Each structure stands twice: as structure tokens, then as C-alpha cells.
PDB file of C-alpha atoms in Angstrom:
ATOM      1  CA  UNK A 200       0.000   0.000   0.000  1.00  0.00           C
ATOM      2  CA  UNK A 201       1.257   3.519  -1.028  1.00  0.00           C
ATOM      3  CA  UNK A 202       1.442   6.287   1.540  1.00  0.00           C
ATOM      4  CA  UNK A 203      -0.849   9.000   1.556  1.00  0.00           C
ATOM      5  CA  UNK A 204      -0.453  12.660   0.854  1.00  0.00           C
ATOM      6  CA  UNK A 205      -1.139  12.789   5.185  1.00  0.00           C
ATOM      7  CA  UNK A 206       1.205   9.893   6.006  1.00  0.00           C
ATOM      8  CA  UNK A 207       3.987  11.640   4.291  1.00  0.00           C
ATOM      9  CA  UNK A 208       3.308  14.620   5.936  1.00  0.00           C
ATOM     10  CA  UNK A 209       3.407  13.326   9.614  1.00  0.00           C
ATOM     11  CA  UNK A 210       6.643  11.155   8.549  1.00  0.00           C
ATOM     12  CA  UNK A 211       8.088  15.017   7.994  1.00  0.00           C
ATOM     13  CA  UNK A 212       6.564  16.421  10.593  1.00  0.00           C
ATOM     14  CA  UNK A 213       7.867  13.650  12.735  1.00  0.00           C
ATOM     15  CA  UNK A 214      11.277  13.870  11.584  1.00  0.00           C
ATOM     16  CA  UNK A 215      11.874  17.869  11.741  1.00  0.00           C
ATOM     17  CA  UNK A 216      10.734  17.554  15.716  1.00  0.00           C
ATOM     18  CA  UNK A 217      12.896  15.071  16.677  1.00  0.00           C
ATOM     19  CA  UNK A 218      15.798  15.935  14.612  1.00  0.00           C
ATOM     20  CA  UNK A 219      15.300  19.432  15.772  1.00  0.00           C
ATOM     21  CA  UNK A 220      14.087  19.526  19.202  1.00  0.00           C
ATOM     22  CA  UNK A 221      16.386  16.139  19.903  1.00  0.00           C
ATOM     23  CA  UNK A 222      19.643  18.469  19.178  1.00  0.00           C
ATOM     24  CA  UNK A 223      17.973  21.089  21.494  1.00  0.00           C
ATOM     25  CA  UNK A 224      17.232  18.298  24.131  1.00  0.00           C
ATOM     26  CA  UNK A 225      20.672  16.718  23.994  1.00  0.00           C
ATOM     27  CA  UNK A 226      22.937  20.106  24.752  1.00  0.00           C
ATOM     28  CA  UNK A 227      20.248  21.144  27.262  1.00  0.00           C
ATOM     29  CA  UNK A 228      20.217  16.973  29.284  1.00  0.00           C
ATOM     30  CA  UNK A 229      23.560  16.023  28.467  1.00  0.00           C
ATOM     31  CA  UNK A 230      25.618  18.566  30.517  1.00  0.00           C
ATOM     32  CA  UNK A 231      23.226  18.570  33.610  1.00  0.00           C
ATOM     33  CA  UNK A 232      22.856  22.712  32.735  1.00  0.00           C
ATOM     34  CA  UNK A 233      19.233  22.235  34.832  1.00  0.00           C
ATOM     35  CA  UNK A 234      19.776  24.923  36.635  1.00  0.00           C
ATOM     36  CA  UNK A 235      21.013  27.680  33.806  1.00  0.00           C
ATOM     37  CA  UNK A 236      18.785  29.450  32.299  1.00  0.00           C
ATOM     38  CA  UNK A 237      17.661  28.745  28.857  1.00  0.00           C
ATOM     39  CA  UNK A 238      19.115  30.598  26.115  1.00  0.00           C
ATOM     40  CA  UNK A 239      16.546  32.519  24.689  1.00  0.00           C
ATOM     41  CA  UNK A 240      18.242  32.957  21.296  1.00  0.00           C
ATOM     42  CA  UNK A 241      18.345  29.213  21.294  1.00  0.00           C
ATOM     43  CA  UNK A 242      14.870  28.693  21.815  1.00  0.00           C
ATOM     44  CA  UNK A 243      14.084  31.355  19.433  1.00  0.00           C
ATOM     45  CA  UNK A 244      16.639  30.138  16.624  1.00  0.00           C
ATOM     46  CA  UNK A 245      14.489  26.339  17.054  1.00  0.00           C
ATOM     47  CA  UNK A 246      11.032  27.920  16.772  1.00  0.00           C
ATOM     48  CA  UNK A 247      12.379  29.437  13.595  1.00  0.00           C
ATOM     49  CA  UNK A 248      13.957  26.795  12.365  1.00  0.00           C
ATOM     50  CA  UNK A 249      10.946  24.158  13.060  1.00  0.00           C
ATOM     51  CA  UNK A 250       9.159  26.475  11.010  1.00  0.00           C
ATOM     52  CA  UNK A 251      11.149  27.444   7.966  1.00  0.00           C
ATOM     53  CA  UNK A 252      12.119  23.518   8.092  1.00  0.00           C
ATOM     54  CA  UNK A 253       8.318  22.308   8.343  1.00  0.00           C
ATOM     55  CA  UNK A 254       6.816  24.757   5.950  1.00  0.00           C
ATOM     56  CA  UNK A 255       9.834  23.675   3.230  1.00  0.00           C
ATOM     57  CA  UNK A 256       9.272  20.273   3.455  1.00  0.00           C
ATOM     58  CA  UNK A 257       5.378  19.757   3.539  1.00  0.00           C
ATOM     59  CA  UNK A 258       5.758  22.397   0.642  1.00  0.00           C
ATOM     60  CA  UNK A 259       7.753  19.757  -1.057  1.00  0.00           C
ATOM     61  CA  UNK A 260       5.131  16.560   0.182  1.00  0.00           C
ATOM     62  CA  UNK A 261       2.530  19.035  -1.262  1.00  0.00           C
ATOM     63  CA  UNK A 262       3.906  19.186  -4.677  1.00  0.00           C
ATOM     64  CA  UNK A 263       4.603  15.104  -4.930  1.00  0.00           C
ATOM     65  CA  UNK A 264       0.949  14.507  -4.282  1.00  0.00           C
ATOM     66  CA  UNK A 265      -1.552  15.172  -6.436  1.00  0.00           C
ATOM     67  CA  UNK A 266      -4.488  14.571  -4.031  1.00  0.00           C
ATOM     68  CA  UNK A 267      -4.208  16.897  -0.474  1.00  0.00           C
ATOM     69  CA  UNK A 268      -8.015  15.428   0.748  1.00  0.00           C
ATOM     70  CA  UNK A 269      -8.750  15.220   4.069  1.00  0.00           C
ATOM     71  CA  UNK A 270     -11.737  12.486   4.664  1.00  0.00           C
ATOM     72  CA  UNK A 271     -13.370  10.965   7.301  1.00  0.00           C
ATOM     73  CA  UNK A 272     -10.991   8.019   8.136  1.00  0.00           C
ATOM     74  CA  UNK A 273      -8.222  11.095   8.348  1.00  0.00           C
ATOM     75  CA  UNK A 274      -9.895  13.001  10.868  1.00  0.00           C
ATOM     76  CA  UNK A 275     -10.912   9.670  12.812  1.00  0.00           C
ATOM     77  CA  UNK A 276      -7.230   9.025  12.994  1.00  0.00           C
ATOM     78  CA  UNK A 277      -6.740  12.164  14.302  1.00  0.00           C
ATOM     79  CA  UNK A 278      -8.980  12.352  17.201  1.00  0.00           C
ATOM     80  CA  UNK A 279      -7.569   9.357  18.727  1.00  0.00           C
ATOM     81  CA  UNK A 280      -4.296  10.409  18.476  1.00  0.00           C
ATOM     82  CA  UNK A 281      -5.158  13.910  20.062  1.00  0.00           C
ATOM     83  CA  UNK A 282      -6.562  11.294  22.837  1.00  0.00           C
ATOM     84  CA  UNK A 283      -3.312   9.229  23.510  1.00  0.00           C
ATOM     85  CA  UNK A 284      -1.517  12.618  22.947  1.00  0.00           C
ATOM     86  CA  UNK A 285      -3.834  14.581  25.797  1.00  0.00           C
ATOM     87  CA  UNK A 286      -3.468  11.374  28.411  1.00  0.00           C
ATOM     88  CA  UNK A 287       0.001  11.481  28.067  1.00  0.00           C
ATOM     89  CA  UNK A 288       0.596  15.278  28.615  1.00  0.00           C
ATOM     90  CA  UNK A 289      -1.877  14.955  31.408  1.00  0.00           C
ATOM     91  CA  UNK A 290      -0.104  12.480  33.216  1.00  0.00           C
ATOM     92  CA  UNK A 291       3.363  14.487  32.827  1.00  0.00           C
ATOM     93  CA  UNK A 292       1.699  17.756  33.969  1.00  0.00           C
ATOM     94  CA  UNK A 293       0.486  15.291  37.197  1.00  0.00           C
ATOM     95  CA  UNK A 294       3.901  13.819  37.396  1.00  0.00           C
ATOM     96  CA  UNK A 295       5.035  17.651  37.142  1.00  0.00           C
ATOM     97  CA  UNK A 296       2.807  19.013  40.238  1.00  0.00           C
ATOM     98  CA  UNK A 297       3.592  16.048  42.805  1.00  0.00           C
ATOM     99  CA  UNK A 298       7.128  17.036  42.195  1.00  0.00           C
ATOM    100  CA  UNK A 299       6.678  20.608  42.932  1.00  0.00           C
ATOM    101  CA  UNK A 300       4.908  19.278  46.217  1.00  0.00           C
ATOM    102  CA  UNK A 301       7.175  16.557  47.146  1.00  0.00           C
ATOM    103  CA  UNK A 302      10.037  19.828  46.805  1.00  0.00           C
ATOM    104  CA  UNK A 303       8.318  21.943  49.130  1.00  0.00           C
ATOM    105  CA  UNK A 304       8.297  18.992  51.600  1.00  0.00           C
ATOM    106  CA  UNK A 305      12.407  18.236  50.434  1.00  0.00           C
ATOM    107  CA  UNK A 306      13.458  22.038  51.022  1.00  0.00           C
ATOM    108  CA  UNK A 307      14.047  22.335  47.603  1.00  0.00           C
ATOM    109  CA  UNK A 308      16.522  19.861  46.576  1.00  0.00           C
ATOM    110  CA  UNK A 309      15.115  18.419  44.228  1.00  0.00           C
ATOM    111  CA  UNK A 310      16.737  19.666  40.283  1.00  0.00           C
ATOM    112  CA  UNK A 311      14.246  19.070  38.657  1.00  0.00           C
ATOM    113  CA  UNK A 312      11.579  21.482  40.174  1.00  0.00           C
ATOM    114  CA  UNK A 313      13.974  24.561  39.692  1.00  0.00           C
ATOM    115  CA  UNK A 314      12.687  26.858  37.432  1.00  0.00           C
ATOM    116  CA  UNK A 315      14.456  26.312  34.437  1.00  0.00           C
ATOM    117  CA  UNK A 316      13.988  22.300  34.895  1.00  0.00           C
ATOM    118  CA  UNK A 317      10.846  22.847  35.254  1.00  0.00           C
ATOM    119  CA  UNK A 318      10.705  24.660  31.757  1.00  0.00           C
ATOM    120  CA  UNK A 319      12.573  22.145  30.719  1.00  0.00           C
ATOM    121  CA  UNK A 320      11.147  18.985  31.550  1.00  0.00           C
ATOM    122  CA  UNK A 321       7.954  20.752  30.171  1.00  0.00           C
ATOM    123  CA  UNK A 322       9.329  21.814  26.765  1.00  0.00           C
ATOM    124  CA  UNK A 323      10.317  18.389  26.679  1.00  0.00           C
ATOM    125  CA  UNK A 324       6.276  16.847  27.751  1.00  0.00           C
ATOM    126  CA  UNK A 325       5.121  18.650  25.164  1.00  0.00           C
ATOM    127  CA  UNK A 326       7.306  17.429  22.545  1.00  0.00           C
ATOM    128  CA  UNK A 327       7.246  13.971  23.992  1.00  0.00           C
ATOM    129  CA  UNK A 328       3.270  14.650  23.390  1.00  0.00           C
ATOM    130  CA  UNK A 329       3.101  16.090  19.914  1.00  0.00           C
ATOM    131  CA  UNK A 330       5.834  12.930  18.853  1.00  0.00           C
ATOM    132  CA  UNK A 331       3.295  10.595  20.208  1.00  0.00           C
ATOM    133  CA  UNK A 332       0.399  12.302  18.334  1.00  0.00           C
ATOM    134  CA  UNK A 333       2.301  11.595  14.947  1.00  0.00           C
ATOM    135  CA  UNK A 334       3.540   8.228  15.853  1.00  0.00           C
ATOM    136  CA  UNK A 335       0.155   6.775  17.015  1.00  0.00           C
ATOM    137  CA  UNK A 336      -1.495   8.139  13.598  1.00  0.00           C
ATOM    138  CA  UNK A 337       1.694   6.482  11.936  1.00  0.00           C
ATOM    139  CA  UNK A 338       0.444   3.792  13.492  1.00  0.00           C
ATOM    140  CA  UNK A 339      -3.622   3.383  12.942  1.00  0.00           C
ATOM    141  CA  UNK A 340      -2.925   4.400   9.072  1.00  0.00           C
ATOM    142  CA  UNK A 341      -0.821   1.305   8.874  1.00  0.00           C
ATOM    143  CA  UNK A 342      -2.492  -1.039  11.132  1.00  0.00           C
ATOM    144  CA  UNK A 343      -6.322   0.185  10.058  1.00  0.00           C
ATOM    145  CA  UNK A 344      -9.113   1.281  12.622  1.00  0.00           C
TER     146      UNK A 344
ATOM    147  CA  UNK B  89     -18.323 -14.889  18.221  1.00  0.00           C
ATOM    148  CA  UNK B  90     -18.201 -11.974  17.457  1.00  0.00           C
ATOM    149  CA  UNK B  91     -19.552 -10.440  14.432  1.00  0.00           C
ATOM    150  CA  UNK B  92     -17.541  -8.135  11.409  1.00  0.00           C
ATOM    151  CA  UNK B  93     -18.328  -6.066   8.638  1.00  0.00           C
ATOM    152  CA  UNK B  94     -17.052  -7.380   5.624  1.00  0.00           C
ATOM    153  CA  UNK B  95     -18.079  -5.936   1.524  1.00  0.00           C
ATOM    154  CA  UNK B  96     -18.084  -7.118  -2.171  1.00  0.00           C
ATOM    155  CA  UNK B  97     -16.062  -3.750  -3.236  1.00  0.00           C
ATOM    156  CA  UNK B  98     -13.732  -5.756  -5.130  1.00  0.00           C
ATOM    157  CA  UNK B  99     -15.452  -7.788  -6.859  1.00  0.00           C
ATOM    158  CA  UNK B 100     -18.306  -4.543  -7.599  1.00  0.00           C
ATOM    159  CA  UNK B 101     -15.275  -2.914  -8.811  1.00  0.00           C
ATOM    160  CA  UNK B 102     -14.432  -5.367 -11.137  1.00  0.00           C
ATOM    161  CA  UNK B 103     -17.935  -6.111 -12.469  1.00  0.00           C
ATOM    162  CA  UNK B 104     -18.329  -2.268 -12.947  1.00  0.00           C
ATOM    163  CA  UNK B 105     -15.724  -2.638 -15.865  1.00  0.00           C
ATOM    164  CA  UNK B 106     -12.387  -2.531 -13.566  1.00  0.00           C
ATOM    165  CA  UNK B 107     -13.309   0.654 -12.085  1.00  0.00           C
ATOM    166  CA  UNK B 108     -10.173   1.663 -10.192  1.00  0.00           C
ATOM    167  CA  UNK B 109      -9.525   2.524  -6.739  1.00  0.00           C
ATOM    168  CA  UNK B 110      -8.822   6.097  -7.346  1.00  0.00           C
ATOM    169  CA  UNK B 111     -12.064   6.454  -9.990  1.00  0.00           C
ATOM    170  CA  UNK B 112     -14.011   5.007  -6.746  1.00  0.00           C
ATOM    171  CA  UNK B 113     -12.739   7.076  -4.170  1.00  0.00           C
ATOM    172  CA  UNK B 114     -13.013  10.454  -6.288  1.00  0.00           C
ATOM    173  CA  UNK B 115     -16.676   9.427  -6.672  1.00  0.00           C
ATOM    174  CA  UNK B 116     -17.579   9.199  -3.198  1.00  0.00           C
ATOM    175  CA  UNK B 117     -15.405  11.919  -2.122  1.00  0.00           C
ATOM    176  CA  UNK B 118     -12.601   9.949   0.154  1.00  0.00           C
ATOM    177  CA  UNK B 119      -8.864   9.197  -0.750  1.00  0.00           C
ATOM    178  CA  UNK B 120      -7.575   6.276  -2.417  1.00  0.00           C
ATOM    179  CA  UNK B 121      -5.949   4.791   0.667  1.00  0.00           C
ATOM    180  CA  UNK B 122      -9.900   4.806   2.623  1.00  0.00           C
ATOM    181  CA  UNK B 123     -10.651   3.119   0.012  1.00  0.00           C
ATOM    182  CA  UNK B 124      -7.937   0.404   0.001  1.00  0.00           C
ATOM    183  CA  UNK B 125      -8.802   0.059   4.137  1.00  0.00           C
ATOM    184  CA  UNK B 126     -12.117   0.016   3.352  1.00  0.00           C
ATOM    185  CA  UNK B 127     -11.427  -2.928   0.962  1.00  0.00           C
ATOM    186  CA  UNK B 128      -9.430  -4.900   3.095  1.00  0.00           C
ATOM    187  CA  UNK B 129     -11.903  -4.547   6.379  1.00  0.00           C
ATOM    188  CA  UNK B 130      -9.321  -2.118   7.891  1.00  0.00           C
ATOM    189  CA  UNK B 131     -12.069   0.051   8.330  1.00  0.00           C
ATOM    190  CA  UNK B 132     -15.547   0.695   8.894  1.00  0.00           C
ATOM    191  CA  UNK B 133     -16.960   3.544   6.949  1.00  0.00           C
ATOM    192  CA  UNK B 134     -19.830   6.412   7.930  1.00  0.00           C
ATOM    193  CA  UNK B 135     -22.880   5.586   7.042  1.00  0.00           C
ATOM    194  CA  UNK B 136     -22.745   8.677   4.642  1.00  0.00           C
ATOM    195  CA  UNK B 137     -19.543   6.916   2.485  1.00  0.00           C
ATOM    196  CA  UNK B 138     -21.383   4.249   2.477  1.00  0.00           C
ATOM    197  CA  UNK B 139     -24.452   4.632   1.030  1.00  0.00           C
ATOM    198  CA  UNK B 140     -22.260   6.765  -1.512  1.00  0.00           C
ATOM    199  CA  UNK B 141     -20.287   3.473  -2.076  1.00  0.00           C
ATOM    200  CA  UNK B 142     -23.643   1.947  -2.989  1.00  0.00           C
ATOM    201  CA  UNK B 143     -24.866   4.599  -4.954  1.00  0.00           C
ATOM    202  CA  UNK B 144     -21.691   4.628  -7.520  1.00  0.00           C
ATOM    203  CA  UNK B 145     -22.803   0.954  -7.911  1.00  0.00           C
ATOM    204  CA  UNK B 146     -25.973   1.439  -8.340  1.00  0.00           C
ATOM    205  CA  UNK B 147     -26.732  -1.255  -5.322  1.00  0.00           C
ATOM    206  CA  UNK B 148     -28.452  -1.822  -2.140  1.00  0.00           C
ATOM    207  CA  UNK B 149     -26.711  -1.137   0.514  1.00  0.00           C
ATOM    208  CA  UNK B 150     -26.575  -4.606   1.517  1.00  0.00           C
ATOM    209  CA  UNK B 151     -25.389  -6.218  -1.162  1.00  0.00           C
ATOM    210  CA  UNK B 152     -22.417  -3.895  -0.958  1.00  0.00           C
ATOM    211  CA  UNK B 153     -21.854  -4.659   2.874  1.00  0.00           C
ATOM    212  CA  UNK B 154     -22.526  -7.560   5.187  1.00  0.00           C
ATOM    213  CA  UNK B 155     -22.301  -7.875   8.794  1.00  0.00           C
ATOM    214  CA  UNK B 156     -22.251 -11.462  10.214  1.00  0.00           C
TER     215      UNK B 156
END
């Protein structure tokens, strides 16, 4: 079975955030800099770059296919993926909160609830959410629903 | 057991002179691929699709899907 003009576009879309937000992820984890501040520039320089890289390439998926419909089965696909997606960020946000208690109850020793892990560990929920929303389409286009 | 919904698009397809998949699904308004899934019982369509299925035909509804 071929892919469709919307399988080829979350394959991209896929791609761009991990490639992109993965290199952001790995200088911010790798050198324990938890407690620096986030360079805005950074952040700024990845927003731009997600964007320029995702409106290039879906340009690009856009011209290969001749047919850019949207049907039913499409829009089934993606309300259960927005599901799995919302449960998951849910839980993290949860996960989140008990450690901002548990902090209060450690005097604040805890790295991951300072401010800047905290922005963090949430900049990386909500990537962790949006790669789960692609994958779990991914997934119901090949497997059927 | 449980019971599935299972249709003679195929074989409509190819008693409506080989109509292709893509001829189908610009008929009724749905991409090629839905149309492959719907094919191979991957998935269930809307009532709306199909009744539009059956209409292209120019079949009951039931002859065009069974569920047993």
C-alpha cells in the first residue's frame, strides 16, 4: 500500500521535531545545565527553524501529491491520536505538580523542580506529546481502525 | 463470536468494468488509501460513504456490505 499525501506529511513532521528539538534536548540533558537558564536565542533560533524547516518540506510533500483530501478516516485518525496525545501530557503535567509538592516537603533539593527544569522537563512533555500524536497516527494508518 | 463487517467492493469494482480505486474514491469523495482500508476490512466507513459506495454501484446497501 502507497502512503498518503497525510502519512507523508506526519513522517516530515515527525522527523523535523525530533531531529530538531532532539539536538535542542541533547545540549540542554547532556551537561546537567538544569539549573542555567535557557538561552533565549536558542529557543528562538528552534522555533524558527521548526518552522522554515516544516513549511519547506510539507511544501515539497505538497507538490509530490496530487491529491491533499482530508476524509473521514483522516480526521478519525486524528482524534484518537489527540486522545493518547492529551493522556500522556496529562499524566506528565500530574507527574510535574507532585514534584513541585514533594520539593516543598524536600526544602528544595530536588533539580528538577527549579525553574528552568521545570521549563525544561515541560518543553520536553510537550514534545514527547506532539511525537506521540504523529507516531500513534503512523500507526492506525498502517495497522487500520 | 463476534460479528464483522465485511463488503463485495472488489469484486463490484471489477464487475463495474475494472473501475479503479482512485475512480471510486473520487466518486464518493474519500482518498484512495480509505478506500484500500475500506477494501481490506481495515475500516468501517460512515454511514454517509457508504451509502455513496452503494450509490456509484448502483446497489443496495446490503449487497455492498454484510455484517455477520
Amino acid at each position: 500500500m502507497s502512503m498518503s499525501y497525510k502519512e507523508k506529511s506526519l513522517i516530515a513532521s515527525m522527523g523535523v521535531t525530533l531531529l530538531l528539538f532532539g539536538w535542542y534536548f541533547y545540549g540542554a540533558f547532556s551537561n546537567l545545565s538544569l539549573n542555567q537558564e535557557p538561552q533565549l536565542s536558542t529557543i528562538i533560533v528552534l522555533i524558527v527553524l521548526v518552522i522554515i524547516s516544516e513549511g519547506i518540506i510539507q511544501s515539497f510533500v505538497a507538490l509530490k501529491n496530487k491529491s491533499l483530501l482530508e476524509d473521514e478516516r483522516d480526521k478519525l485518525i486524528e482524534r484518537i491520536s489527540y486522545r493518547y496525545s492529551y493522556g500522556f501530557l496529562s499524566v506528565c503535567i500530574w507527574f510535574l505538580m507532585v514534584q513541585i509538592l514533594l520539593d516543598t516537603w524536600f526544602d528544595n533539593h530536588l533539580i528538577l523542580t527549579t525553574p528552568f527544569g521545570i521549563f525544561h522537563f515541560l518543553l520536553l512533555f510537550f514534545v514527547l506529546s506532539e511525537v506521540i500524536r504523529f507516531g500513534t497516527q503512523l500507526y492506525y494508518y498502517r495497522k487500520g481502525i | 463470536m463476534s460479528k464483522s463487517l465485511s463488503n463485495n467492493i472488489r469484486k463490484l469494482r471489477f464487475e463495474a468494468d475494472e473501475m479503479s480505486q482512485q475512480t471510486l474514491a473520487d466518486k464518493v469523495g474519500v482518498t484512495r488509501q480509505t478506500i484500500f482500508a475500506i477494501e481490506k476490512d481495515k475500516y468501517s466507513p460512515s454511514l454517509e460513504v457508504a451509502f455513496k459506495i452503494s450509490n456509484v454501484f448502483k446497489t443496495p446497501l446490503e449487497d455492498v456490505f454484510t455484517y455477520e
